[in-house]
PDB file of C-alpha atoms and ligand atoms in Angstrom:
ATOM      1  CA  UNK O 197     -72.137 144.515 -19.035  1.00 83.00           C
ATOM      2  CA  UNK O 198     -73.259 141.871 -20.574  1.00 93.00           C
ATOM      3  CA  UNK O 199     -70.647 138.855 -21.086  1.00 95.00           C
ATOM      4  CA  UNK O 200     -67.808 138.317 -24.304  1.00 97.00           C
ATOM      5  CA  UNK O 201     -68.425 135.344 -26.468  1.00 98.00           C
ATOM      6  CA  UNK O 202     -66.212 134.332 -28.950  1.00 98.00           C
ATOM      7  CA  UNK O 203     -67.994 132.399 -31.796  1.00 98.00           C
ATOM      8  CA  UNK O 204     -65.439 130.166 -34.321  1.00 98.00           C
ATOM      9  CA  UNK O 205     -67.179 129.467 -37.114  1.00 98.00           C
ATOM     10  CA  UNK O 206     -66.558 126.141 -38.612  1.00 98.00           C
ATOM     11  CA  UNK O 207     -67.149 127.342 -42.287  1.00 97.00           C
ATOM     12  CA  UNK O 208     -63.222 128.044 -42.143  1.00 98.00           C
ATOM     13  CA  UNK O 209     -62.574 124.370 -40.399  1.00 98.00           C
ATOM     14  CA  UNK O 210     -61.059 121.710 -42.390  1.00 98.00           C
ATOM     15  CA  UNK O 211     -64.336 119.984 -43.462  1.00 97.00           C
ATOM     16  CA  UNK O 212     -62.703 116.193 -43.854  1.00 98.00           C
ATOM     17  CA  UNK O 213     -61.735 116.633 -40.048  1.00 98.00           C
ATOM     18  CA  UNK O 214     -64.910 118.801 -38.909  1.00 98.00           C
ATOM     19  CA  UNK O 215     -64.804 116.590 -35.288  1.00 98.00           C
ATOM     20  CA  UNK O 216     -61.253 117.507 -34.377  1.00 98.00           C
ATOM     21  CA  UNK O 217     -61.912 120.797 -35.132  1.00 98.00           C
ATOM     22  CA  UNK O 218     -64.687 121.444 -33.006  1.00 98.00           C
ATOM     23  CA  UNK O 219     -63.226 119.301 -29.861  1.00 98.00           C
ATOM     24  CA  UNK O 220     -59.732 121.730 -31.019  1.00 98.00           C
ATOM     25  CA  UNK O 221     -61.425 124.826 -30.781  1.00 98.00           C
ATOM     26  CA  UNK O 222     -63.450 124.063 -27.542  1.00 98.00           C
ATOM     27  CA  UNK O 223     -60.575 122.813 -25.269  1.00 98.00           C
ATOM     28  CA  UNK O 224     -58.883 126.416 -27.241  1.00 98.00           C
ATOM     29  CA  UNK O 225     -61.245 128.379 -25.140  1.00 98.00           C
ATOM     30  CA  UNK O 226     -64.087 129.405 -27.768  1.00 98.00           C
ATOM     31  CA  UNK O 227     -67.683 130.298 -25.872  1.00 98.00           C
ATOM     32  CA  UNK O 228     -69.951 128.962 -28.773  1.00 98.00           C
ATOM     33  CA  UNK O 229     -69.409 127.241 -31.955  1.00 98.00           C
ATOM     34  CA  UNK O 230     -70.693 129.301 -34.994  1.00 98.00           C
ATOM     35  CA  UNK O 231     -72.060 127.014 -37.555  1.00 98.00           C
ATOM     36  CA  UNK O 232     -73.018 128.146 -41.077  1.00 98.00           C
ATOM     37  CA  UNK O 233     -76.081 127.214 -42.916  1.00 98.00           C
ATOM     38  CA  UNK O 234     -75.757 127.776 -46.494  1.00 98.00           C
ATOM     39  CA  UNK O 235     -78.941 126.594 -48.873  1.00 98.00           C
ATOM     40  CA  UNK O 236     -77.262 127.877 -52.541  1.00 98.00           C
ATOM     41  CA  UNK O 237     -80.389 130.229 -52.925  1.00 98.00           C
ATOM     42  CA  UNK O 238     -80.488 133.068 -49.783  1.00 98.00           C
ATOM     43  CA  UNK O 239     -76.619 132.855 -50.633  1.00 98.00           C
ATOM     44  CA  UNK O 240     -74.623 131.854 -53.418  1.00 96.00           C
ATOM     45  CA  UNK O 241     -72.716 129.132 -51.236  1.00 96.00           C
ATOM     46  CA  UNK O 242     -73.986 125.697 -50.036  1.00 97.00           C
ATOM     47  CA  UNK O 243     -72.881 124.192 -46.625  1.00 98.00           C
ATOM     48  CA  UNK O 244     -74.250 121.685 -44.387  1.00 98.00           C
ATOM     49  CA  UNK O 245     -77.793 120.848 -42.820  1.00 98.00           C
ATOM     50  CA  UNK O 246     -78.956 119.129 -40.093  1.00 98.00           C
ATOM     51  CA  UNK O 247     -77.321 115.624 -39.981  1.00 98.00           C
ATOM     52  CA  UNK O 248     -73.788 117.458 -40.125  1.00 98.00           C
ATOM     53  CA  UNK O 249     -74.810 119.580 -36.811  1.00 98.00           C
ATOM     54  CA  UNK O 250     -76.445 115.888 -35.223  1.00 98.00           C
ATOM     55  CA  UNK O 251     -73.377 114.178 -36.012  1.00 98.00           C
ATOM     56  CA  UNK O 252     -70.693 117.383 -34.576  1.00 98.00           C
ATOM     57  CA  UNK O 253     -73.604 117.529 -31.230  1.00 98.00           C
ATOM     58  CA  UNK O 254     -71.483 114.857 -29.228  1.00 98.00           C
ATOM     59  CA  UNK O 255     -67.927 116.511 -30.098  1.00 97.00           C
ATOM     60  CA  UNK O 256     -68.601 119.319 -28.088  1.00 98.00           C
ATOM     61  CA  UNK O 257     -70.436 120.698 -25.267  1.00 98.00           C
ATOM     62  CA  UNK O 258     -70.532 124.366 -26.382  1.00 98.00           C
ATOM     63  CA  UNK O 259     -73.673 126.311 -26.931  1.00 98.00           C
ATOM     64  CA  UNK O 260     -74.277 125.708 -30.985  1.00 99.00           C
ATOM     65  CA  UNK O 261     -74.857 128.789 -32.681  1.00 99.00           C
ATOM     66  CA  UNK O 262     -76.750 128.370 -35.831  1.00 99.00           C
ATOM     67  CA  UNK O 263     -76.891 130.840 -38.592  1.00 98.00           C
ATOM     68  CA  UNK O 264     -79.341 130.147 -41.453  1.00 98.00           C
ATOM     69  CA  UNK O 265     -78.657 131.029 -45.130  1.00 98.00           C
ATOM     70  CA  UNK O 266     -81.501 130.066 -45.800  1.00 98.00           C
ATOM     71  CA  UNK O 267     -84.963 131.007 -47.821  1.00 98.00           C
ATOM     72  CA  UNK O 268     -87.955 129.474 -46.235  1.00 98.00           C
ATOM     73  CA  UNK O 269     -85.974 128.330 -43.008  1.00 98.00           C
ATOM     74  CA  UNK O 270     -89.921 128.335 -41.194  1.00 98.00           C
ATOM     75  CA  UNK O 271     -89.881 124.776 -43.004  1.00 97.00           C
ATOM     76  CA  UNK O 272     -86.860 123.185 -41.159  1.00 98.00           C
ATOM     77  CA  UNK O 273     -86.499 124.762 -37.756  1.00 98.00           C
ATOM     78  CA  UNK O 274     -87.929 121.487 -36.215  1.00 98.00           C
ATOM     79  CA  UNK O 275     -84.892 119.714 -37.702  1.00 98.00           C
ATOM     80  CA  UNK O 276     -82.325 122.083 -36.865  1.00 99.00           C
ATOM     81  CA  UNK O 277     -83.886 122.345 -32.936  1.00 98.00           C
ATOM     82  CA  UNK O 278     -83.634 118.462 -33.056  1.00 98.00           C
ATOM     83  CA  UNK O 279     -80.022 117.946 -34.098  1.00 98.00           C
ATOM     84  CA  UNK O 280     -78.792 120.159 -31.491  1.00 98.00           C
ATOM     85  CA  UNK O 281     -79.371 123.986 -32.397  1.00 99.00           C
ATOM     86  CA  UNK O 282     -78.949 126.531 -28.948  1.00 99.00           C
ATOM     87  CA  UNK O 283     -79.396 129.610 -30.778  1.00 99.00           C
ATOM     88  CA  UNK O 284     -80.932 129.362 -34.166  1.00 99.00           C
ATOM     89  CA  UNK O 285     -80.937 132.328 -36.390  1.00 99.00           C
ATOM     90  CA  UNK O 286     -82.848 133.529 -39.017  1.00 99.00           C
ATOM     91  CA  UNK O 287     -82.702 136.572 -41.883  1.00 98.00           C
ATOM     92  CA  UNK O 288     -84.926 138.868 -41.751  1.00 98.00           C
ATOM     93  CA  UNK O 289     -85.027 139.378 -45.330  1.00 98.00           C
ATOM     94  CA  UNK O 290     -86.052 136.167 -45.708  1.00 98.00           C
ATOM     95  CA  UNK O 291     -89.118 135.968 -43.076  1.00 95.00           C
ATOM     96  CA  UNK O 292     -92.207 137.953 -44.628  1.00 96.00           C
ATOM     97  CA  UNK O 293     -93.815 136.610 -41.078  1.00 98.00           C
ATOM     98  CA  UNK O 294     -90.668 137.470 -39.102  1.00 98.00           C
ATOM     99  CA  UNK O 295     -93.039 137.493 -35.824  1.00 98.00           C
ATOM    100  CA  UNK O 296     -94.682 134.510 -36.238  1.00 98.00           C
ATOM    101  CA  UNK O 297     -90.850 132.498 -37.286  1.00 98.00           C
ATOM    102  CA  UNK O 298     -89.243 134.023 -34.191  1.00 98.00           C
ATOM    103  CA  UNK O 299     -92.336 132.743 -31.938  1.00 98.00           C
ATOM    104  CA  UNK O 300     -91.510 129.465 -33.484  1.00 98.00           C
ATOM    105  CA  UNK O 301     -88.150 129.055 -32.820  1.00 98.00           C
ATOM    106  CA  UNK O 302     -89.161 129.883 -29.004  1.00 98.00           C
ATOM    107  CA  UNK O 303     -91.847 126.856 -28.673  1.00 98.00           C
ATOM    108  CA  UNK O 304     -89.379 125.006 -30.267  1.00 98.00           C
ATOM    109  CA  UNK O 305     -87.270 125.176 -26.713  1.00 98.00           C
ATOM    110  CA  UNK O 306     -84.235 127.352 -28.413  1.00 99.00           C
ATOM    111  CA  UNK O 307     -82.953 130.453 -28.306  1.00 98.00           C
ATOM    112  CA  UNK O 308     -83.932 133.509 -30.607  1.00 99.00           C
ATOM    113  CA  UNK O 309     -81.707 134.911 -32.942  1.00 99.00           C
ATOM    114  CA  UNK O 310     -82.703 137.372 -36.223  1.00 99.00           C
ATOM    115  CA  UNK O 311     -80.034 138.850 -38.721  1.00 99.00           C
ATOM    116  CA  UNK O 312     -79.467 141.522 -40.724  1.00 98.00           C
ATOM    117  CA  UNK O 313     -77.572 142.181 -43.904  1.00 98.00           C
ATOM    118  CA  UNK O 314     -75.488 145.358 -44.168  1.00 98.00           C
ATOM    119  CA  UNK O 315     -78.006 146.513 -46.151  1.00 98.00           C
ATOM    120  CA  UNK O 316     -81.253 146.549 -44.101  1.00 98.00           C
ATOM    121  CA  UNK O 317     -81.660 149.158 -41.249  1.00 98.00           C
ATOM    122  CA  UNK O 318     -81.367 148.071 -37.642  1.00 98.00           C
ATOM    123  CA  UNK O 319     -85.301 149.639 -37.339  1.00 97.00           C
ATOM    124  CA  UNK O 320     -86.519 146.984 -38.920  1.00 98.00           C
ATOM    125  CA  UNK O 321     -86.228 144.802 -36.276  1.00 98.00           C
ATOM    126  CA  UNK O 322     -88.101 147.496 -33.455  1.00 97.00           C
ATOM    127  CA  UNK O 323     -90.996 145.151 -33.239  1.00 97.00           C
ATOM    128  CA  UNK O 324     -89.602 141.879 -33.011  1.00 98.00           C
ATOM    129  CA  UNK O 325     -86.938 142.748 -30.282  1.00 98.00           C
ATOM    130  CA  UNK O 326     -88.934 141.857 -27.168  1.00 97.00           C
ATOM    131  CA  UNK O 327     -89.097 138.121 -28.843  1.00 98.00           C
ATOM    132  CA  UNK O 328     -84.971 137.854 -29.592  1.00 98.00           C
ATOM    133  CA  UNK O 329     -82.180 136.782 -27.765  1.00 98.00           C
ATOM    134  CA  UNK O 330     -79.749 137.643 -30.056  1.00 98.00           C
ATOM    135  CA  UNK O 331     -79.501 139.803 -33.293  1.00 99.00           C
ATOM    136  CA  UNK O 332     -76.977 138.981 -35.643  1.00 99.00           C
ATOM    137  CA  UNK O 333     -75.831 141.802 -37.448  1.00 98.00           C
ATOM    138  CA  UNK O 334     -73.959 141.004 -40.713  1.00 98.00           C
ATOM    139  CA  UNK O 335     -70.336 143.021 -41.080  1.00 98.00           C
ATOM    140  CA  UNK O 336     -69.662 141.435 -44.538  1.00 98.00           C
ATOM    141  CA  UNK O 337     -72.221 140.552 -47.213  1.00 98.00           C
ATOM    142  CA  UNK O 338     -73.321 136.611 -46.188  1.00 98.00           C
ATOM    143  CA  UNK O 339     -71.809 133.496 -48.292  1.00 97.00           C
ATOM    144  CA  UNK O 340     -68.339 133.778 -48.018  1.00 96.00           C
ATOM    145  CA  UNK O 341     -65.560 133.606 -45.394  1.00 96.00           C
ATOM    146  CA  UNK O 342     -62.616 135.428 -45.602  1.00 96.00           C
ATOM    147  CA  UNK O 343     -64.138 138.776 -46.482  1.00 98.00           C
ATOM    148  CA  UNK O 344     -63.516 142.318 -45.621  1.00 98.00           C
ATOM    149  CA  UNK O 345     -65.671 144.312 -42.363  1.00 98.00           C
ATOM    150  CA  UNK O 346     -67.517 147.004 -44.099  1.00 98.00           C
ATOM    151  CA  UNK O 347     -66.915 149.678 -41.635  1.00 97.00           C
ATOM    152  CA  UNK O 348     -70.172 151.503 -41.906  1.00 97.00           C
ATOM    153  CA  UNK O 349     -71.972 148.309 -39.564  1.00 98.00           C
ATOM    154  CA  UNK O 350     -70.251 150.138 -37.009  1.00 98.00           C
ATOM    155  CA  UNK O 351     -73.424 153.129 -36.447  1.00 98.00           C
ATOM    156  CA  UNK O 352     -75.674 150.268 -37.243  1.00 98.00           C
ATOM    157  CA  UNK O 353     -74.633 148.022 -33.881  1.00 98.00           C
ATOM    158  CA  UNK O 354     -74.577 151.482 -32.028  1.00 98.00           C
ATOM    159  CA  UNK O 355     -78.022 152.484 -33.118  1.00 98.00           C
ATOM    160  CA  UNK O 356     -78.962 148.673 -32.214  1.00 98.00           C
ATOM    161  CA  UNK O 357     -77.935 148.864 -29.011  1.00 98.00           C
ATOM    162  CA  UNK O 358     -79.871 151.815 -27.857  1.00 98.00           C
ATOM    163  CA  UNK O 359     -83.033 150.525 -29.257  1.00 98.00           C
ATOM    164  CA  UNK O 360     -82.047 147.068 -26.898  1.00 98.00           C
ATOM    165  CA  UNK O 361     -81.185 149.308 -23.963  1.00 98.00           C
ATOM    166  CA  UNK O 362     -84.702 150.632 -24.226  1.00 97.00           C
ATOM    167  CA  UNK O 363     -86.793 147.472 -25.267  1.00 97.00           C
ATOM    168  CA  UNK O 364     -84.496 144.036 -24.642  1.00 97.00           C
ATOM    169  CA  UNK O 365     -81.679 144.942 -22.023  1.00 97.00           C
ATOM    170  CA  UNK O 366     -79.949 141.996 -22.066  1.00 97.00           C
ATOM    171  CA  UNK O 367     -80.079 141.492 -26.023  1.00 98.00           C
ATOM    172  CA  UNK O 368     -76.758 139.557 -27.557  1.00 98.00           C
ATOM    173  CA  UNK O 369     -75.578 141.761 -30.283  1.00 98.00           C
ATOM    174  CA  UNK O 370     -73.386 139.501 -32.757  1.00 99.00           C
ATOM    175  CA  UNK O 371     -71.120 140.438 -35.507  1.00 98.00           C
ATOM    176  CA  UNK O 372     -70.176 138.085 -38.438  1.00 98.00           C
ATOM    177  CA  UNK O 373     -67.885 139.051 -40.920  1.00 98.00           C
ATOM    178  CA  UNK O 374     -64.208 140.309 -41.017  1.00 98.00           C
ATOM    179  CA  UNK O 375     -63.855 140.007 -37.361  1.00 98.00           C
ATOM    180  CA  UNK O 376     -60.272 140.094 -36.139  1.00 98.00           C
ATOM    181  CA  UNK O 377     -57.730 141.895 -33.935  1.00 97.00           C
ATOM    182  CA  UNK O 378     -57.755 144.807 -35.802  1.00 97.00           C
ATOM    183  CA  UNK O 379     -61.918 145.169 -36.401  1.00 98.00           C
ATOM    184  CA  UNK O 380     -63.100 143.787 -32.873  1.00 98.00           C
ATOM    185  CA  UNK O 381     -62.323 146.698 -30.780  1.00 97.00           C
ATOM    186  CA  UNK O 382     -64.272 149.493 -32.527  1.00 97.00           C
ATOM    187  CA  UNK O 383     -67.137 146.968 -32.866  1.00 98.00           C
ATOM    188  CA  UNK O 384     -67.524 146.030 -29.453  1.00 98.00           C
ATOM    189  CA  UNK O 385     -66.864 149.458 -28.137  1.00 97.00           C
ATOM    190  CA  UNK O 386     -70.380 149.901 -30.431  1.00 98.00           C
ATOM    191  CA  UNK O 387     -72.484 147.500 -28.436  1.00 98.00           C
ATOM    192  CA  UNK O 388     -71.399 144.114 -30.049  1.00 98.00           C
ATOM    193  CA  UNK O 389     -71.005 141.116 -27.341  1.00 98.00           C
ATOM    194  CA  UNK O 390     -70.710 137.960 -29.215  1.00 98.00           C
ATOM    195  CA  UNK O 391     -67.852 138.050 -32.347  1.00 98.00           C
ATOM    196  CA  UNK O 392     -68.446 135.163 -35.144  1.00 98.00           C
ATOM    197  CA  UNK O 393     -64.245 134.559 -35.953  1.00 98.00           C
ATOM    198  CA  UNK O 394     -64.380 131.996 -39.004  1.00 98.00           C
ATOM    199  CA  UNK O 395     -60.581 133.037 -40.710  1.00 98.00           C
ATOM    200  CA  UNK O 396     -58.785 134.767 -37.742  1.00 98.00           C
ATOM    201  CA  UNK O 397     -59.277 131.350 -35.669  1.00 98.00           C
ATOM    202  CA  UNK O 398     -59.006 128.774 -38.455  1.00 98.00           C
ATOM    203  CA  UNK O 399     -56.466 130.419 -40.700  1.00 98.00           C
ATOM    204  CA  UNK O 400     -54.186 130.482 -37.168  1.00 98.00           C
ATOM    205  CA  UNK O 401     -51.801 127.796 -36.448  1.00 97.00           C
ATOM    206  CA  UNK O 402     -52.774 128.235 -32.330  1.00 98.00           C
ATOM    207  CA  UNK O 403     -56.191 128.476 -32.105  1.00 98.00           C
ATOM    208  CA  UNK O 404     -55.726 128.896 -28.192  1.00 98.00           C
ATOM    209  CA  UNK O 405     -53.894 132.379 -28.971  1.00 98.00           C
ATOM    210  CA  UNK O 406     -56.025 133.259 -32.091  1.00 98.00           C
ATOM    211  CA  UNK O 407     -58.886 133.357 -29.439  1.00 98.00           C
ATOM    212  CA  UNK O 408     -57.502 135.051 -26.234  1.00 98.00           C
ATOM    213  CA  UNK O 409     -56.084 137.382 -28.506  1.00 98.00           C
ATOM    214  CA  UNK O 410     -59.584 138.342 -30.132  1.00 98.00           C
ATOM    215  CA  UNK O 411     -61.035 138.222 -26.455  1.00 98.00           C
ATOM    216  CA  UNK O 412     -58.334 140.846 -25.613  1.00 97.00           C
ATOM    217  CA  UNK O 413     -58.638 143.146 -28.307  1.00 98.00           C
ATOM    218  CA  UNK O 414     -62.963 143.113 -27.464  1.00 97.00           C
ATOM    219  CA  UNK O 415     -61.584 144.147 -24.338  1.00 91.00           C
ATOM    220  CA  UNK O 416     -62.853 140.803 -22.202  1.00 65.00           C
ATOM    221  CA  UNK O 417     -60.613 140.579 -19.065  1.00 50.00           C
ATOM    222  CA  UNK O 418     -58.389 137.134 -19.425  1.00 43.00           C
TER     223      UNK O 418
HETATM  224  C1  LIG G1038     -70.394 134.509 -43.807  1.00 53.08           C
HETATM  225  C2  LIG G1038     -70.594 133.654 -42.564  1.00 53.08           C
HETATM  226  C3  LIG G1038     -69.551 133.873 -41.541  1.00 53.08           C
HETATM  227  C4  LIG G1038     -68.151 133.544 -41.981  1.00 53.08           C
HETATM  228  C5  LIG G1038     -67.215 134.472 -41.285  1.00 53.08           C
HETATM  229  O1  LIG G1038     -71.504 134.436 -44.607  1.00 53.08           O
HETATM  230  O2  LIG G1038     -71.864 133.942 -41.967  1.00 53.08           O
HETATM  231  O3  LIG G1038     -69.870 133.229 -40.313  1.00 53.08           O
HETATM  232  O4  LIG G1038     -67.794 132.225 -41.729  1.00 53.08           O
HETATM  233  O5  LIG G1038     -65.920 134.259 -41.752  1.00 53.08           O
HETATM  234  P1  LIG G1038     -64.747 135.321 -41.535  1.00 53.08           P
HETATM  235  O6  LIG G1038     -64.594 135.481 -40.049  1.00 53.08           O
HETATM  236  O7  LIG G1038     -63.582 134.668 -42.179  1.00 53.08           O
HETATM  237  O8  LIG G1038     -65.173 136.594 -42.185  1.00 53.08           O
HETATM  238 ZN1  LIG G1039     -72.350 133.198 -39.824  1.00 53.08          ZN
END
């Protein structure tokens, strides 16, 4: 089995405080810190880039999880891998040379993570597998926080986890999107391991609870 992670991700943090907020949510228990980047063209939205994550790198210790919104994100994986990325994600729908972007992120010393809207098949990613770490697979349509699971992502992380089982065991399967007590369980019973939590940790007065409750209803011993 492979290990629960619980992913807050800042994009529901009070941005005029985003230090306290991380140091909050790591002594709260969270495994990684989920951070959202938004370029205003792959998504409506616009977010933060990589001086934010350089400047949040010494509030925390936590594995930074980075999830670029981004078109063209072959052009600034350097920057994001120097500012402090762990993971650093890219959309496939974005990556015509999805092979050759993944191999970068590798020689760039991180970890490998692709993601897919709700709209493009977990098949699409049978070839690239054996070079990921971690596929992110999008439960709500990317931009926004606060948005409603769309229920049908369920079959997709099942069917993603038995192409993993047969061609990258110990894959990470992460959800984003409308994760929270009452989505998690069904989605991890799937195959999902790591669960982005943007509103059900930030819009929660005790962000300690918020996250041992999500932990519990994934079905993570305490
Ligand atoms: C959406 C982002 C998510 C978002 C999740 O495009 O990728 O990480 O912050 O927020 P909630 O958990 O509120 O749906
Ligand atoms: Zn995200």
């Amino acid at each position: 089995m492979l290990p629960i992670r619980i992913a807050p991700s800042i994009l529901s943090a009070d941005f005029a405080r985003l230090g306290d907020e991380l140091r909050a949510i790591t002594t709260a228990g969270a495994d990684w810190i989920h951070v959202d980047v938004m370029d205003g063209r792959f998504v409506p939205n616009l977010t933060l880039g990589p001086p934010i994550i350089k400047a949040l790198r010494p509030h925390s210790a936590l594995p930074f999880d980075v999830h670029l919104m981004i078109v063209e994100p072959e052009r600034s994986l350097a920057d994001f891998a120097k500012a402090g990325a762990t993971t650093i994600t890219v959309h496939q729908e974005v990556s015509p040379h999805l092979h050759r972007t993944l191999s970068q992120i590798r020689e760039l010393g991180c970890r490998v993570g692709v993601s897919i809207n709700p709209s493009t098949p977990a098949e699409t990613l049978e070839y690239v597998l054996p070079l990921c770490d971690l596929v992110l697979v999008m439960t709500v349509n990317p931009g926004f926080g606060g948005q409603r699971f769309i229920p049908a992502c369920i079959d997709k992380v099942k069917r993603l986890r038995a192409l993993a089982n047969k061609l990258q065991p110990s894959l990470d399967i992460e959800v984003d999107g409308g994760i929270n007590k009452d989505t998690i369980g069904e989605i991890a019973r799937a195959g999902a391991n790591v669960f982005v939590a943007g509103s059900a940790v930030f819009g929660e007065r005790d962000y300690g609870k918020a996250i041992a409750e999500l932990r519990a209803a994934a079905g993570a011993k305490a």
